[in-house]
GROMACS .gro file of C-alpha atoms in nm:
model
  315
    1TRP     CA    1  12.121  19.243  25.956
    2PHE     CA    2  11.761  19.368  25.955
    3GLY     CA    3  11.852  19.736  25.892
    4ASP     CA    4  12.018  19.664  25.556
    5LYS     CA    5  11.693  19.622  25.360
    6VAL     CA    6  11.489  19.889  25.542
    7THR     CA    7  11.695  20.149  25.729
    8CYS     CA    8  11.549  20.386  25.986
    9GLY     CA    9  11.501  20.735  25.845
   10SER     CA   10  11.611  20.906  26.167
   11TRP     CA   11  11.835  20.832  26.463
   12THR     CA   12  11.528  20.893  26.681
   13GLU     CA   13  11.385  20.570  26.534
   14ILE     CA   14  11.696  20.351  26.554
   15TRP     CA   15  11.482  20.085  26.725
   16LEU     CA   16  11.351  19.992  26.379
   17ASN     CA   17  11.699  19.858  26.303
   18GLU     CA   18  11.815  19.728  26.639
   19GLY     CA   19  11.482  19.631  26.798
   20PHE     CA   20  11.399  19.410  26.500
   21ALA     CA   21  11.750  19.261  26.492
   22THR     CA   22  11.730  19.182  26.864
   23TYR     CA   23  11.381  19.032  26.836
   24LEU     CA   24  11.492  18.811  26.548
   25THR     CA   25  11.760  18.672  26.778
   26GLY     CA   26  11.484  18.583  27.022
   27MET     CA   27  11.271  18.430  26.745
   28THR     CA   28  11.565  18.212  26.647
   29TYR     CA   29  11.559  18.073  27.000
   30GLU     CA   30  11.181  18.034  26.971
   31ARG     CA   31  11.228  17.828  26.654
   32PHE     CA   32  11.517  17.606  26.765
   33SER     CA   33  11.495  17.604  27.148
   34PRO     CA   34  11.135  17.689  27.244
   35ASP     CA   35  11.147  17.527  27.587
   36GLU     CA   36  11.489  17.642  27.706
   37PHE     CA   37  11.656  17.941  27.543
   38TRP     CA   38  11.338  18.118  27.422
   39PRO     CA   39  11.200  18.164  27.778
   40LEU     CA   40  11.547  18.265  27.897
   41TRP     CA   41  11.577  18.523  27.619
   42LYS     CA   42  11.238  18.676  27.708
   43LEU     CA   43  11.328  18.689  28.075
   44SER     CA   44  11.666  18.849  28.005
   45ALA     CA   45  11.529  19.110  27.761
   46SER     CA   46  11.235  19.203  27.985
   47ASN     CA   47  11.454  19.224  28.297
   48SER     CA   48  11.689  19.458  28.113
   49ALA     CA   49  11.408  19.681  27.984
   50THR     CA   50  11.251  19.711  28.331
   51SER     CA   51  11.576  19.750  28.525
   52GLN     CA   52  11.520  20.127  28.547
   53PRO     CA   53  11.185  20.309  28.589
   54GLY     CA   54  11.214  20.553  28.296
   55GLY     CA   55  11.331  20.575  27.937
   56SER     CA   56  11.148  20.568  27.603
   57VAL     CA   57  11.216  20.365  27.290
   58PHE     CA   58  11.196  20.693  27.098
   59VAL     CA   59  11.543  20.852  27.117
   60ASP     CA   60  11.499  21.195  27.274
   61ASP     CA   61  11.868  21.294  27.254
   62THR     CA   62  12.038  21.218  26.922
   63THR     CA   63  12.355  21.398  27.032
   64SER     CA   64  12.433  21.111  27.271
   65VAL     CA   65  12.579  20.797  27.116
   66ASN     CA   66  12.513  20.608  27.440
   67ARG     CA   67  12.147  20.707  27.427
   68ILE     CA   68  12.108  20.616  27.060
   69PHE     CA   69  12.262  20.271  27.112
   70SER     CA   70  12.119  20.205  27.457
   71GLY     CA   71  12.109  19.829  27.511
   72ARG     CA   72  11.822  19.865  27.757
   73LEU     CA   73  11.598  20.094  27.548
   74THR     CA   74  11.686  20.069  27.178
   75TYR     CA   75  11.769  19.698  27.176
   76ASN     CA   76  11.577  19.520  27.453
   77LYS     CA   77  11.277  19.748  27.504
   78GLY     CA   78  11.259  19.793  27.127
   79ALA     CA   79  11.251  19.415  27.083
   80TYR     CA   80  10.983  19.382  27.348
   81LEU     CA   81  10.779  19.653  27.177
   82LEU     CA   82  10.759  19.416  26.879
   83HIS     CA   83  10.686  19.118  27.102
   84MET     CA   84  10.391  19.301  27.260
   85LEU     CA   85  10.266  19.414  26.918
   86ARG     CA   86  10.270  19.049  26.813
   87TRP     CA   87  10.065  18.961  27.122
   88ILE     CA   88   9.809  19.238  27.058
   89THR     CA   89   9.765  19.189  26.682
   90GLY     CA   90   9.815  18.811  26.662
   91ASP     CA   91  10.075  18.616  26.466
   92ASP     CA   92   9.903  18.630  26.125
   93ALA     CA   93   9.857  19.007  26.123
   94PHE     CA   94  10.194  19.078  26.284
   95PHE     CA   95  10.405  18.878  26.042
   96ALA     CA   96  10.205  18.995  25.739
   97ALA     CA   97  10.263  19.356  25.846
   98CYS     CA   98  10.635  19.291  25.890
   99ARG     CA   99  10.647  19.149  25.535
  100ASP     CA  100  10.468  19.460  25.409
  101TYR     CA  101  10.725  19.679  25.584
  102LEU     CA  102  11.012  19.477  25.432
  103GLU     CA  103  10.879  19.425  25.081
  104LEU     CA  104  10.643  19.703  24.970
  105PRO     CA  105  10.761  20.006  24.771
  106GLY     CA  106  10.843  20.304  24.987
  107THR     CA  107  11.022  20.105  25.256
  108ALA     CA  108  11.193  19.811  25.078
  109TYR     CA  109  11.554  19.910  24.999
  110ASP     CA  110  11.464  20.252  25.134
  111PHE     CA  111  11.412  20.440  25.461
  112GLY     CA  112  11.139  20.336  25.703
  113SER     CA  113  10.957  20.506  25.989
  114THR     CA  114  10.768  20.397  26.298
  115GLN     CA  115  10.456  20.559  26.152
  116GLU     CA  116  10.482  20.341  25.841
  117LEU     CA  117  10.523  20.024  26.046
  118GLN     CA  118  10.227  20.122  26.264
  119GLY     CA  119  10.017  20.179  25.949
  120TYR     CA  120  10.094  19.831  25.816
  121LEU     CA  121  10.013  19.676  26.154
  122GLU     CA  122   9.681  19.862  26.171
  123GLN     CA  123   9.587  19.765  25.816
  124ARG     CA  124   9.656  19.398  25.878
  125SER     CA  125   9.501  19.374  26.225
  126GLY     CA  126   9.217  19.626  26.203
  127LYS     CA  127   9.326  19.768  26.539
  128ASP     CA  128   9.393  20.130  26.634
  129LEU     CA  129   9.745  20.136  26.779
  130ASP     CA  130   9.778  20.508  26.857
  131GLY     CA  131   9.736  20.446  27.230
  132PHE     CA  132   9.988  20.164  27.230
  133PHE     CA  133  10.260  20.369  27.060
  134ALA     CA  134  10.184  20.670  27.279
  135ASP     CA  135  10.242  20.458  27.591
  136TRP     CA  136  10.517  20.221  27.483
  137TYR     CA  137  10.712  20.407  27.214
  138TYR     CA  138  10.694  20.772  27.322
  139GLY     CA  139  10.603  20.712  27.686
  140GLN     CA  140  10.839  20.584  27.949
  141GLY     CA  141  10.837  20.301  28.198
  142PHE     CA  142  10.616  19.998  28.245
  143PRO     CA  143  10.328  19.874  28.465
  144THR     CA  144  10.336  19.667  28.781
  145TYR     CA  145  10.022  19.455  28.810
  146ASP     CA  146   9.836  19.383  29.133
  147VAL     CA  147   9.606  19.080  29.101
  148HIS     CA  148   9.346  18.970  29.356
  149TRP     CA  149   9.127  18.671  29.291
  150ASN     CA  150   8.856  18.466  29.451
  151GLN     CA  151   8.633  18.174  29.359
  152GLN     CA  152   8.271  18.270  29.418
  153ALA     CA  153   8.012  17.997  29.359
  154ASP     CA  154   8.045  17.900  28.990
  155SER     CA  155   8.280  18.185  28.888
  156LEU     CA  156   8.643  18.290  28.904
  157VAL     CA  157   8.653  18.658  28.998
  158ILE     CA  158   8.967  18.862  28.935
  159TRP     CA  159   9.043  19.223  29.030
  160LEU     CA  160   9.328  19.380  28.834
  161GLY     CA  161   9.510  19.700  28.924
  162GLN     CA  162   9.836  19.853  28.811
  163THR     CA  163  10.091  20.117  28.904
  164GLN     CA  164  10.317  20.289  28.654
  165SER     CA  165  10.694  20.320  28.698
  166HIS     CA  166  10.706  20.665  28.534
  167PRO     CA  167  10.456  20.955  28.536
  168SER     CA  168  10.470  21.000  28.157
  169VAL     CA  169  10.209  20.722  28.124
  170SER     CA  170   9.894  20.744  28.336
  171PHE     CA  171   9.769  20.395  28.248
  172PHE     CA  172   9.886  20.110  28.022
  173GLU     CA  173   9.581  19.972  27.840
  174MET     CA  174   9.676  19.613  27.759
  175PRO     CA  175   9.527  19.266  27.718
  176VAL     CA  176   9.672  19.086  28.021
  177PRO     CA  177   9.698  18.704  28.010
  178ILE     CA  178   9.613  18.515  28.328
  179SER     CA  179   9.675  18.142  28.361
  180ALA     CA  180   9.442  17.965  28.605
  181THR     CA  181   9.497  17.606  28.712
  182ILE     CA  182   9.145  17.462  28.732
  183ASN     CA  183   9.101  17.104  28.852
  184GLY     CA  184   9.472  17.055  28.784
  185THR     CA  185   9.457  17.182  28.425
  186PRO     CA  186   9.594  17.523  28.321
  187GLU     CA  187   9.357  17.753  28.133
  188THR     CA  188   9.432  18.100  27.995
  189PHE     CA  189   9.204  18.400  28.041
  190VAL     CA  190   9.279  18.734  27.873
  191LEU     CA  191   9.182  19.044  28.074
  192ASN     CA  192   9.130  19.354  27.859
  193ASN     CA  193   9.269  19.594  28.118
  194THR     CA  194   9.132  19.942  28.038
  195THR     CA  195   9.064  20.092  28.384
  196GLN     CA  196   9.212  20.083  28.731
  197ASP     CA  197   9.096  19.814  28.978
  198GLN     CA  198   8.897  19.642  28.706
  199ARG     CA  199   8.679  19.342  28.792
  200PHE     CA  200   8.652  19.034  28.568
  201SER     CA  201   8.434  18.727  28.617
  202PHE     CA  202   8.459  18.393  28.436
  203PHE     CA  203   8.214  18.104  28.462
  204ILE     CA  204   8.385  17.780  28.567
  205GLY     CA  205   8.087  17.575  28.686
  206ASP     CA  206   8.159  17.335  28.971
  207ALA     CA  207   8.534  17.323  28.904
  208THR     CA  208   8.793  17.427  29.163
  209VAL     CA  209   9.056  17.694  29.108
  210ASP     CA  210   9.390  17.572  29.245
  211SER     CA  211   9.604  17.877  29.165
  212ILE     CA  212   9.652  18.156  28.914
  213ASP     CA  213   9.958  18.313  28.748
  214ILE     CA  214   9.999  18.638  28.555
  215ASP     CA  215  10.156  18.641  28.208
  216PRO     CA  216  10.345  18.310  28.246
  217GLU     CA  217  10.471  18.324  27.885
  218ILE     CA  218  10.613  18.678  27.939
  219TRP     CA  219  10.424  18.856  27.663
  220LEU     CA  220  10.423  19.187  27.851
  221LEU     CA  221  10.681  19.421  27.996
  222SER     CA  222  10.597  19.447  28.365
  223GLY     CA  223  10.777  19.427  28.694
  224ASP     CA  224  10.730  19.308  29.052
  225ASN     CA  225  10.373  19.185  28.995
  226THR     CA  226  10.177  19.056  29.294
  227ILE     CA  227   9.904  18.794  29.320
  228SER     CA  228   9.688  18.724  29.623
  229GLU     CA  229   9.376  18.525  29.693
  230ILE     CA  230   9.097  18.716  29.866
  231SER     CA  231   8.899  18.535  30.132
  232THR     CA  232   8.534  18.636  30.138
  233ALA     CA  233   8.410  18.394  30.398
  234VAL     CA  234   8.528  18.248  30.730
  235HIS     CA  235   8.437  17.934  30.919
  236GLY     CA  236   8.122  17.983  31.121
  237VAL     CA  237   7.980  18.272  30.922
  238THR     CA  238   7.628  18.154  30.845
  239ASN     CA  239   7.457  18.483  30.753
  240ASN     CA  240   7.660  18.581  30.445
  241GLU     CA  241   7.364  18.532  30.214
  242LYS     CA  242   7.130  18.709  30.455
  243PHE     CA  243   7.285  19.048  30.379
  244ILE     CA  244   7.257  19.220  30.041
  245LEU     CA  245   7.488  19.507  29.938
  246TYR     CA  246   7.412  19.756  29.664
  247PRO     CA  247   7.535  19.922  29.452
  248ASN     CA  248   7.858  19.729  29.416
  249PRO     CA  249   8.080  19.892  29.288
  250ALA     CA  250   7.979  20.182  29.511
  251ASN     CA  251   8.051  20.551  29.469
  252GLU     CA  252   7.896  20.781  29.733
  253SER     CA  253   7.713  20.532  29.953
  254LEU     CA  254   7.656  20.161  30.008
  255ASN     CA  255   7.319  20.018  30.113
  256VAL     CA  256   7.288  19.709  30.335
  257ILE     CA  257   6.971  19.500  30.358
  258PRO     CA  258   6.868  19.427  30.628
  259GLY     CA  259   7.010  19.740  30.784
  260GLN     CA  260   7.003  19.616  31.143
  261ASP     CA  261   7.119  19.319  31.353
  262PHE     CA  262   7.481  19.440  31.347
  263SER     CA  263   7.662  19.722  31.521
  264LYS     CA  264   8.012  19.738  31.369
  265VAL     CA  265   8.106  19.799  31.007
  266THR     CA  266   8.469  19.757  30.895
  267PHE     CA  267   8.624  19.812  30.552
  268THR     CA  268   8.966  19.652  30.496
  269ASN     CA  269   9.165  19.730  30.183
  270THR     CA  270   9.411  19.498  30.009
  271THR     CA  271   9.705  19.623  30.215
  272GLY     CA  272   9.529  19.559  30.548
  273ILE     CA  273   9.433  19.920  30.631
  274GLN     CA  274   9.093  19.939  30.803
  275TRP     CA  275   8.814  20.196  30.823
  276HIS     CA  276   8.537  20.169  31.085
  277GLU     CA  277   8.217  20.328  30.958
  278ASN     CA  278   7.869  20.411  31.084
  279ILE     CA  279   7.546  20.297  30.924
  280ILE     CA  280   7.235  20.515  30.923
  281SER     CA  281   6.903  20.374  30.804
  282GLY     CA  282   7.080  20.093  30.622
  283LYS     CA  283   7.318  20.330  30.437
  284ILE     CA  284   7.697  20.360  30.474
  285ASP     CA  285   7.876  20.673  30.354
  286VAL     CA  286   8.179  20.563  30.146
  287SER     CA  287   8.245  20.890  29.963
  288HIS     CA  288   8.563  20.951  30.163
  289LEU     CA  289   8.715  20.605  30.108
  290PRO     CA  290   8.980  20.575  29.833
  291SER     CA  291   8.881  20.386  29.520
  292GLY     CA  292   8.979  20.021  29.535
  293PHE     CA  293   8.887  19.670  29.650
  294TYR     CA  294   8.772  19.616  30.009
  295THR     CA  295   8.652  19.339  30.235
  296LEU     CA  296   8.344  19.448  30.431
  297THR     CA  297   8.293  19.287  30.772
  298LEU     CA  298   7.972  19.318  30.976
  299GLN     CA  299   7.981  19.236  31.349
  300ASN     CA  300   7.729  19.237  31.634
  301ASP     CA  301   7.763  19.382  31.986
  302GLU     CA  302   7.949  19.069  32.098
  303GLN     CA  303   8.206  19.126  31.820
  304GLU     CA  304   8.091  18.810  31.642
  305ILE     CA  305   8.138  18.820  31.265
  306LEU     CA  306   7.803  18.803  31.091
  307CYS     CA  307   7.904  18.865  30.731
  308ILE     CA  308   8.214  18.911  30.512
  309LYS     CA  309   8.167  19.037  30.157
  310PRO     CA  310   8.384  19.189  29.882
  311VAL     CA  311   8.314  19.550  29.792
  312ILE     CA  312   8.456  19.772  29.519
  313ILE     CA  313   8.457  20.150  29.562
  314HIS     CA  314   8.505  20.354  29.248
  315HIS     CA  315   8.489  20.734  29.232
   0.00000   0.00000   0.00000
């Protein structure tokens, strides 16, 4: 049992015993059944950890035996905390840090703390993990990712947003893996998600994107993620390149060149809600629109679509 050699110094940190023990069960499946029981273990543990919107790995009530030995938080979310640390730091740094925690004086055959484990992980990886532990160890809940993508000329463009299941965490800063099937071959892109409605662009040349998937190997705790392809052109629209929009992302206003030849301006967000706006001297006031991704449609007096373009508004 993992907690025999290094035992947690406080009931508040019982995850150091049980989270490691649970993750080692998963790693046994990874070693001996990588294609069957390892994916099933990850799915089961992550589904358990995200089955309720709140709850921290840090035990906030040591008078409750049920809270201390919570299967959802101490065991499964604790195990997934380690799994995500492995993803962030990489296998070499992660396993070296675990060996340090198990074997170096001060923790070996002694009491250990989360702070000590974090220190070893930071030393081995060179990464600052304060934000990670603030969100995932002390904070509660998990993110739900909202992915929109589009192939534009020679690039794959992805917009990534998230909502949080609990207000204790305002934003989960995480490297998010995206698998794109390009010309029939899967390729992984890692999105360093640090802000809301973040835009990423990857050069793919003349290849064709067939589909994309988010975190197919289940590295992250997340729930009810959505993926949708954004259409930025329709059949018969021949003037898309005629119109230039700037700045994009926009804050207070959006300029359109040329600023005439159309009479109707419509912004449509990702949930289908529309705003009909006026244009004055080639400028559209967008200060009142919520931050997010939009599709801008320009039409003439006959209601013919002249142009459809993606627009990001960020305040």
